GROMACS .gro file of N, CA and C in nm:
model
  366
    1ASP      N    1  10.323   9.195   7.484
    1ASP     CA    2  10.213   9.276   7.537
    1ASP      C    3  10.124   9.194   7.630
    2VAL      N    4  10.096   9.069   7.590
    2VAL     CA    5  10.012   8.982   7.671
    2VAL      C    6  10.083   8.949   7.802
    3VAL      N    7  10.214   8.920   7.793
    3VAL     CA    8  10.291   8.888   7.913
    3VAL      C    9  10.295   9.009   8.006
    4GLN      N   10  10.313   9.127   7.950
    4GLN     CA   11  10.315   9.248   8.031
    4GLN      C   12  10.179   9.270   8.098
    5GLY      N   13  10.071   9.241   8.029
    5GLY     CA   14   9.937   9.253   8.086
    5GLY      C   15   9.917   9.157   8.201
    6GLU      N   16   9.970   9.034   8.187
    6GLU     CA   17   9.960   8.936   8.295
    6GLU      C   18  10.041   8.982   8.416
    7ASP      N   19  10.158   9.041   8.393
    7ASP     CA   20  10.239   9.094   8.502
    7ASP      C   21  10.167   9.207   8.572
    8ARG      N   22  10.107   9.296   8.497
    8ARG     CA   23  10.034   9.409   8.555
    8ARG      C   24   9.912   9.362   8.636
    9ALA      N   25   9.855   9.249   8.596
    9ALA     CA   26   9.737   9.197   8.666
    9ALA      C   27   9.770   9.157   8.810
   10LYS      N   28   9.898   9.131   8.838
   10LYS     CA   29   9.940   9.095   8.974
   10LYS      C   30   9.966   9.218   9.060
   11ASN      N   31   9.964   9.336   8.999
   11ASN     CA   32   9.998   9.460   9.069
   11ASN      C   33   9.876   9.543   9.101
   12VAL      N   34   9.886   9.620   9.208
   12VAL     CA   35   9.790   9.726   9.238
   12VAL      C   36   9.869   9.851   9.270
   13MET      N   37   9.808   9.965   9.246
   13MET     CA   38   9.870  10.094   9.275
   13MET      C   39   9.793  10.159   9.390
   14ILE      N   40   9.867  10.211   9.487
   14ILE     CA   41   9.805  10.278   9.601
   14ILE      C   42   9.839  10.426   9.593
   15PHE      N   43   9.738  10.509   9.594
   15PHE     CA   44   9.757  10.654   9.588
   15PHE      C   45   9.712  10.716   9.720
   16GLY      N   46   9.788  10.814   9.767
   16GLY     CA   47   9.749  10.889   9.886
   16GLY      C   48   9.801  10.833  10.017
   17LEU      N   49   9.883  10.729  10.012
   17LEU     CA   50   9.940  10.672  10.135
   17LEU      C   51  10.055  10.762  10.180
   18GLU      N   52  10.043  10.817  10.302
   18GLU     CA   53  10.141  10.913  10.353
   18GLU      C   54  10.284  10.863  10.335
   19GLU      N   55  10.371  10.956  10.298
   19GLU     CA   56  10.511  10.922  10.277
   19GLU      C   57  10.596  10.991  10.383
   20GLU      N   58  10.683  10.913  10.446
   20GLU     CA   59  10.772  10.967  10.548
   20GLU      C   60  10.916  10.940  10.506
   21ASN      N   61  11.010  11.017  10.565
   21ASN     CA   62  11.150  11.004  10.526
   21ASN      C   63  11.208  10.865  10.549
   22ASP      N   64  11.191  10.811  10.667
   22ASP     CA   65  11.247  10.680  10.697
   22ASP      C   66  11.136  10.579  10.722
   23GLU      N   67  11.046  10.568  10.624
   23GLU     CA   68  10.929  10.482  10.641
   23GLU      C   69  10.962  10.335  10.617
   24GLU      N   70  10.888  10.251  10.683
   24GLU     CA   71  10.893  10.107  10.661
   24GLU      C   72  10.774  10.075  10.573
   25LEU      N   73  10.792  10.089  10.442
   25LEU     CA   74  10.681  10.083  10.346
   25LEU      C   75  10.608   9.948  10.349
   26ALA      N   76  10.681   9.839  10.352
   26ALA     CA   77  10.617   9.706  10.350
   26ALA      C   78  10.525   9.690  10.471
   27THR      N   79  10.569   9.734  10.587
   27THR     CA   80  10.488   9.725  10.708
   27THR      C   81  10.363   9.811  10.697
   28LYS      N   82  10.381   9.931  10.644
   28LYS     CA   83  10.270  10.025  10.627
   28LYS      C   84  10.162   9.967  10.535
   29VAL      N   85  10.205   9.908  10.424
   29VAL     CA   86  10.112   9.850  10.327
   29VAL      C   87  10.044   9.727  10.387
   30LYS      N   88  10.119   9.643  10.457
   30LYS     CA   89  10.060   9.524  10.519
   30LYS      C   90   9.955   9.563  10.623
   31GLU      N   91   9.982   9.667  10.702
   31GLU     CA   92   9.883   9.715  10.800
   31GLU      C   93   9.755   9.759  10.731
   32MET      N   94   9.771   9.831  10.619
   32MET     CA   95   9.654   9.878  10.544
   32MET      C   96   9.573   9.759  10.493
   33PHE      N   97   9.640   9.659  10.436
   33PHE     CA   98   9.571   9.541  10.384
   33PHE      C   99   9.504   9.464  10.498
   34GLN      N  100   9.568   9.455  10.613
   34GLN     CA  101   9.508   9.385  10.727
   34GLN      C  102   9.380   9.455  10.772
   35SER      N  103   9.377   9.587  10.764
   35SER     CA  104   9.255   9.659  10.801
   35SER      C  105   9.141   9.629  10.704
   36MET      N  106   9.174   9.579  10.585
   36MET     CA  107   9.073   9.539  10.486
   36MET      C  108   9.040   9.390  10.498
   37GLY      N  109   9.111   9.318  10.585
   37GLY     CA  110   9.087   9.176  10.601
   37GLY      C  111   9.170   9.089  10.507
   38GLU      N  112   9.279   9.141  10.455
   38GLU     CA  113   9.366   9.067  10.365
   38GLU      C  114   9.505   9.056  10.427
   39LYS      N  115   9.570   8.941  10.405
   39LYS     CA  116   9.708   8.923  10.454
   39LYS      C  117   9.793   8.860  10.345
   40PRO      N  118   9.806   8.926  10.230
   40PRO     CA  119   9.882   8.865  10.120
   40PRO      C  120  10.033   8.883  10.137
   41ARG      N  121  10.107   8.799  10.067
   41ARG     CA  122  10.252   8.820  10.057
   41ARG      C  123  10.272   8.920   9.945
   42ILE      N  124  10.347   9.025   9.975
   42ILE     CA  125  10.361   9.134   9.877
   42ILE      C  126  10.504   9.185   9.870
   43GLU      N  127  10.530   9.256   9.763
   43GLU     CA  128  10.649   9.339   9.749
   43GLU      C  129  10.595   9.478   9.717
   44SER      N  130  10.655   9.581   9.777
   44SER     CA  131  10.605   9.716   9.752
   44SER      C  132  10.720   9.815   9.736
   45CYS      N  133  10.695   9.917   9.654
   45CYS     CA  134  10.794  10.023   9.636
   45CYS      C  135  10.723  10.151   9.592
   46ARG      N  136  10.783  10.264   9.623
   46ARG     CA  137  10.731  10.392   9.576
   46ARG      C  138  10.769  10.409   9.429
   47VAL      N  139  10.683  10.475   9.354
   47VAL     CA  140  10.707  10.495   9.211
   47VAL      C  141  10.734  10.643   9.186
   48GLY      N  142  10.837  10.671   9.107
   48GLY     CA  143  10.867  10.809   9.071
   48GLY      C  144  10.975  10.870   9.158
   49GLN      N  145  11.015  10.989   9.120
   49GLN     CA  146  11.120  11.061   9.191
   49GLN      C  147  11.060  11.138   9.307
   50LYS      N  148  11.135  11.146   9.415
   50LYS     CA  149  11.090  11.222   9.531
   50LYS      C  150  11.096  11.370   9.497
   51LYS      N  151  10.987  11.441   9.525
   51LYS     CA  152  10.979  11.583   9.493
   51LYS      C  153  10.963  11.665   9.620
   52PRO      N  154  11.022  11.783   9.622
   52PRO     CA  155  11.003  11.869   9.740
   52PRO      C  156  10.859  11.918   9.748
   53GLY      N  157  10.817  11.955   9.867
   53GLY     CA  158  10.682  12.007   9.882
   53GLY      C  159  10.584  11.904   9.935
   54GLY      N  160  10.633  11.789   9.975
   54GLY     CA  161  10.546  11.690  10.036
   54GLY      C  162  10.451  11.620   9.941
   55VAL      N  163  10.486  11.610   9.813
   55VAL     CA  164  10.402  11.538   9.717
   55VAL      C  165  10.417  11.389   9.745
   56THR      N  166  10.305  11.321   9.767
   56THR     CA  167  10.307  11.179   9.799
   56THR      C  168  10.314  11.098   9.671
   57ARG      N  169  10.417  11.014   9.662
   57ARG     CA  170  10.432  10.928   9.544
   57ARG      C  171  10.344  10.804   9.559
   58PRO      N  172  10.295  10.750   9.447
   58PRO     CA  173  10.215  10.628   9.454
   58PRO      C  174  10.301  10.509   9.495
   59VAL      N  175  10.236  10.405   9.544
   59VAL     CA  176  10.303  10.281   9.583
   59VAL      C  177  10.260  10.171   9.488
   60LYS      N  178  10.358  10.102   9.433
   60LYS     CA  179  10.328   9.987   9.347
   60LYS      C  180  10.344   9.862   9.433
   61VAL      N  181  10.238   9.780   9.437
   61VAL     CA  182  10.238   9.659   9.518
   61VAL      C  183  10.225   9.539   9.423
   62THR      N  184  10.318   9.446   9.435
   62THR     CA  185  10.314   9.324   9.355
   62THR      C  186  10.272   9.209   9.445
   63THR      N  187  10.168   9.137   9.402
   63THR     CA  188  10.117   9.023   9.479
   63THR      C  189  10.159   8.893   9.411
   64ALA      N  190  10.128   8.781   9.476
   64ALA     CA  191  10.167   8.650   9.423
   64ALA      C  192  10.087   8.613   9.297
   65SER      N  193   9.961   8.659   9.289
   65SER     CA  194   9.878   8.623   9.174
   65SER      C  195   9.778   8.733   9.143
   66SER      N  196   9.719   8.724   9.026
   66SER     CA  197   9.619   8.822   8.986
   66SER      C  198   9.492   8.809   9.070
   67THR      N  199   9.464   8.689   9.120
   67THR     CA  200   9.346   8.667   9.205
   67THR      C  201   9.358   8.747   9.335
   68VAL      N  202   9.478   8.746   9.394
   68VAL     CA  203   9.502   8.822   9.517
   68VAL      C  204   9.484   8.971   9.490
   69ALA      N  205   9.537   9.017   9.378
   69ALA     CA  206   9.524   9.159   9.341
   69ALA      C  207   9.376   9.196   9.324
   70GLU      N  208   9.298   9.108   9.263
   70GLU     CA  209   9.155   9.134   9.245
   70GLU      C  210   9.083   9.144   9.379
   71GLN      N  211   9.117   9.054   9.471
   71GLN     CA  212   9.055   9.057   9.605
   71GLN      C  213   9.087   9.188   9.676
   72ILE      N  214   9.209   9.235   9.663
   72ILE     CA  215   9.249   9.363   9.724
   72ILE      C  216   9.168   9.477   9.664
   73LEU      N  217   9.152   9.476   9.531
   73LEU     CA  218   9.075   9.581   9.465
   73LEU      C  219   8.929   9.579   9.509
   74ILE      N  220   8.872   9.460   9.524
   74ILE     CA  221   8.732   9.448   9.568
   74ILE      C  222   8.716   9.501   9.710
   75LYS      N  223   8.806   9.462   9.798
   75LYS     CA  224   8.795   9.501   9.938
   75LYS      C  225   8.843   9.643   9.966
   76SER      N  226   8.905   9.707   9.868
   76SER     CA  227   8.960   9.842   9.890
   76SER      C  228   8.850   9.945   9.919
   77ARG      N  229   8.726   9.915   9.886
   77ARG     CA  230   8.615  10.006   9.916
   77ARG      C  231   8.601  10.029  10.066
   78LYS      N  232   8.644   9.930  10.145
   78LYS     CA  233   8.634   9.941  10.291
   78LYS      C  234   8.724  10.052  10.347
   79LEU      N  235   8.824  10.091  10.270
   79LEU     CA  236   8.919  10.191  10.320
   79LEU      C  237   8.853  10.324  10.352
   80CYS      N  238   8.754  10.364  10.272
   80CYS     CA  239   8.690  10.494  10.294
   80CYS      C  240   8.614  10.499  10.426
   81LEU      N  241   8.586  10.384  10.485
   81LEU     CA  242   8.517  10.380  10.613
   81LEU      C  243   8.611  10.401  10.731
   82LEU      N  244   8.741  10.388  10.705
   82LEU     CA  245   8.841  10.403  10.811
   82LEU      C  246   8.903  10.542  10.802
   83GLU      N  247   8.902  10.614  10.912
   83GLU     CA  248   8.952  10.752  10.913
   83GLU      C  249   9.097  10.762  10.865
   84LYS      N  250   9.179  10.666  10.906
   84LYS     CA  251   9.321  10.667  10.872
   84LYS      C  252   9.345  10.657  10.721
   85TYR      N  253   9.255  10.589  10.650
   85TYR     CA  254   9.274  10.565  10.507
   85TYR      C  255   9.168  10.631  10.420
   86LYS      N  256   9.102  10.734  10.472
   86LYS     CA  257   8.994  10.801  10.397
   86LYS      C  258   9.039  10.855  10.261
   87LYS      N  259   9.166  10.901  10.254
   87LYS     CA  260   9.216  10.961  10.130
   87LYS      C  261   9.312  10.870  10.055
   88VAL      N  262   9.303  10.740  10.082
   88VAL     CA  263   9.387  10.642  10.015
   88VAL      C  264   9.302  10.567   9.913
   89TYR      N  265   9.356  10.552   9.792
   89TYR     CA  266   9.283  10.486   9.683
   89TYR      C  267   9.368  10.375   9.626
   90VAL      N  268   9.305  10.261   9.598
   90VAL     CA  269   9.374  10.147   9.539
   90VAL      C  270   9.317  10.125   9.400
   91ASN      N  271   9.404  10.121   9.301
   91ASN     CA  272   9.363  10.103   9.161
   91ASN      C  273   9.445   9.992   9.097
   92PRO      N  274   9.394   9.936   8.988
   92PRO     CA  275   9.476   9.839   8.915
   92PRO      C  276   9.595   9.909   8.852
   93ASP      N  277   9.701   9.833   8.828
   93ASP     CA  278   9.818   9.887   8.759
   93ASP      C  279   9.784   9.891   8.610
   94ARG      N  280   9.782  10.011   8.554
   94ARG     CA  281   9.747  10.028   8.413
   94ARG      C  282   9.867  10.074   8.333
   95SER      N  283   9.870  10.036   8.206
   95SER     CA  284   9.976  10.083   8.115
   95SER      C  285   9.948  10.230   8.081
   96PRO      N  286  10.047  10.301   8.028
   96PRO     CA  287  10.024  10.441   7.990
   96PRO      C  288   9.906  10.457   7.893
   97GLU      N  289   9.891  10.362   7.800
   97GLU     CA  290   9.780  10.369   7.704
   97GLU      C  291   9.645  10.352   7.776
   98GLU      N  292   9.640  10.257   7.868
   98GLU     CA  293   9.517  10.235   7.944
   98GLU      C  294   9.482  10.355   8.030
   99ARG      N  295   9.584  10.419   8.089
   99ARG     CA  296   9.559  10.538   8.171
   99ARG      C  297   9.503  10.651   8.086
  100GLU      N  298   9.556  10.666   7.965
  100GLU     CA  299   9.507  10.771   7.875
  100GLU      C  300   9.362  10.743   7.834
  101GLN      N  301   9.331  10.618   7.800
  101GLN     CA  302   9.194  10.581   7.763
  101GLN      C  303   9.098  10.609   7.879
  102ARG      N  304   9.139  10.572   7.999
  102ARG     CA  305   9.054  10.593   8.116
  102ARG      C  306   9.033  10.742   8.140
  103ARG      N  307   9.138  10.820   8.126
  103ARG     CA  308   9.129  10.965   8.144
  103ARG      C  309   9.025  11.025   8.047
  104GLU      N  310   9.029  10.979   7.921
  104GLU     CA  311   8.933  11.026   7.821
  104GLU      C  312   8.790  10.985   7.858
  105LEU      N  313   8.773  10.861   7.903
  105LEU     CA  314   8.640  10.814   7.942
  105LEU      C  315   8.585  10.893   8.060
  106VAL      N  316   8.669  10.921   8.157
  106VAL     CA  317   8.625  10.999   8.273
  106VAL      C  318   8.583  11.139   8.231
  107LYS      N  319   8.660  11.201   8.140
  107LYS     CA  320   8.624  11.333   8.088
  107LYS      C  321   8.487  11.329   8.021
  108GLU      N  322   8.465  11.225   7.941
  108GLU     CA  323   8.339  11.210   7.868
  108GLU      C  324   8.222  11.194   7.965
  109VAL      N  325   8.239  11.111   8.068
  109VAL     CA  326   8.132  11.090   8.166
  109VAL      C  327   8.103  11.220   8.240
  110LYS      N  328   8.207  11.293   8.277
  110LYS     CA  329   8.186  11.422   8.345
  110LYS      C  330   8.111  11.519   8.255
  111ARG      N  331   8.148  11.522   8.128
  111ARG     CA  332   8.081  11.612   8.033
  111ARG      C  333   7.934  11.575   8.020
  112LEU      N  334   7.905  11.446   8.004
  112LEU     CA  335   7.766  11.400   7.992
  112LEU      C  336   7.687  11.430   8.119
  113SER      N  337   7.750  11.414   8.233
  113SER     CA  338   7.683  11.442   8.360
  113SER      C  339   7.649  11.590   8.373
  114GLU      N  340   7.737  11.676   8.327
  114GLU     CA  341   7.713  11.820   8.333
  114GLU      C  342   7.599  11.860   8.239
  115GLU      N  343   7.595  11.797   8.121
  115GLU     CA  344   7.494  11.831   8.022
  115GLU      C  345   7.354  11.788   8.065
  116ASP      N  346   7.343  11.671   8.123
  116ASP     CA  347   7.213  11.617   8.160
  116ASP      C  348   7.218  11.566   8.304
  117LYS      N  349   7.186  11.652   8.398
  117LYS     CA  350   7.197  11.618   8.540
  117LYS      C  351   7.087  11.524   8.585
  118GLU      N  352   6.983  11.505   8.505
  118GLU     CA  353   6.874  11.415   8.540
  118GLU      C  354   6.913  11.269   8.526
  119LYS      N  355   7.003  11.239   8.433
  119LYS     CA  356   7.043  11.100   8.406
  119LYS      C  357   7.168  11.065   8.483
  120ARG      N  358   7.186  10.934   8.504
  120ARG     CA  359   7.307  10.885   8.568
  120ARG      C  360   7.394  10.822   8.459
  121HIS      N  361   7.522  10.854   8.462
  121HIS     CA  362   7.616  10.800   8.362
  121HIS      C  363   7.721  10.716   8.433
  122PHE      N  364   7.751  10.597   8.376
  122PHE     CA  365   7.850  10.507   8.435
  122PHE      C  366   7.963  10.482   8.341
   0.00000   0.00000   0.00000
């Protein structure tokens, strides 16, 4: 479990990056990172089965170290300022258990926000 966590720490997940039939994914991801001011060595692949209807699959990016992945996550906020990447989100690679915990926390924060709009919940 610890080893798997260390492996996941080197990864980031990209959601919302347009998918094309004959795309050059590595080039596309590198261009996005360069627009954030990063030039890491990476490996990238789409995750999941291709579905009809133009559903965009997430991209799993593996970096050389967890430090590089952290820098990408920190700088990913800059993406919303660029029109081309306005709907692209970069998140840490989480295990299924971590994703479920996060989903529950987000639900709880939304519920608290709805109940008391005067307070801010984080």
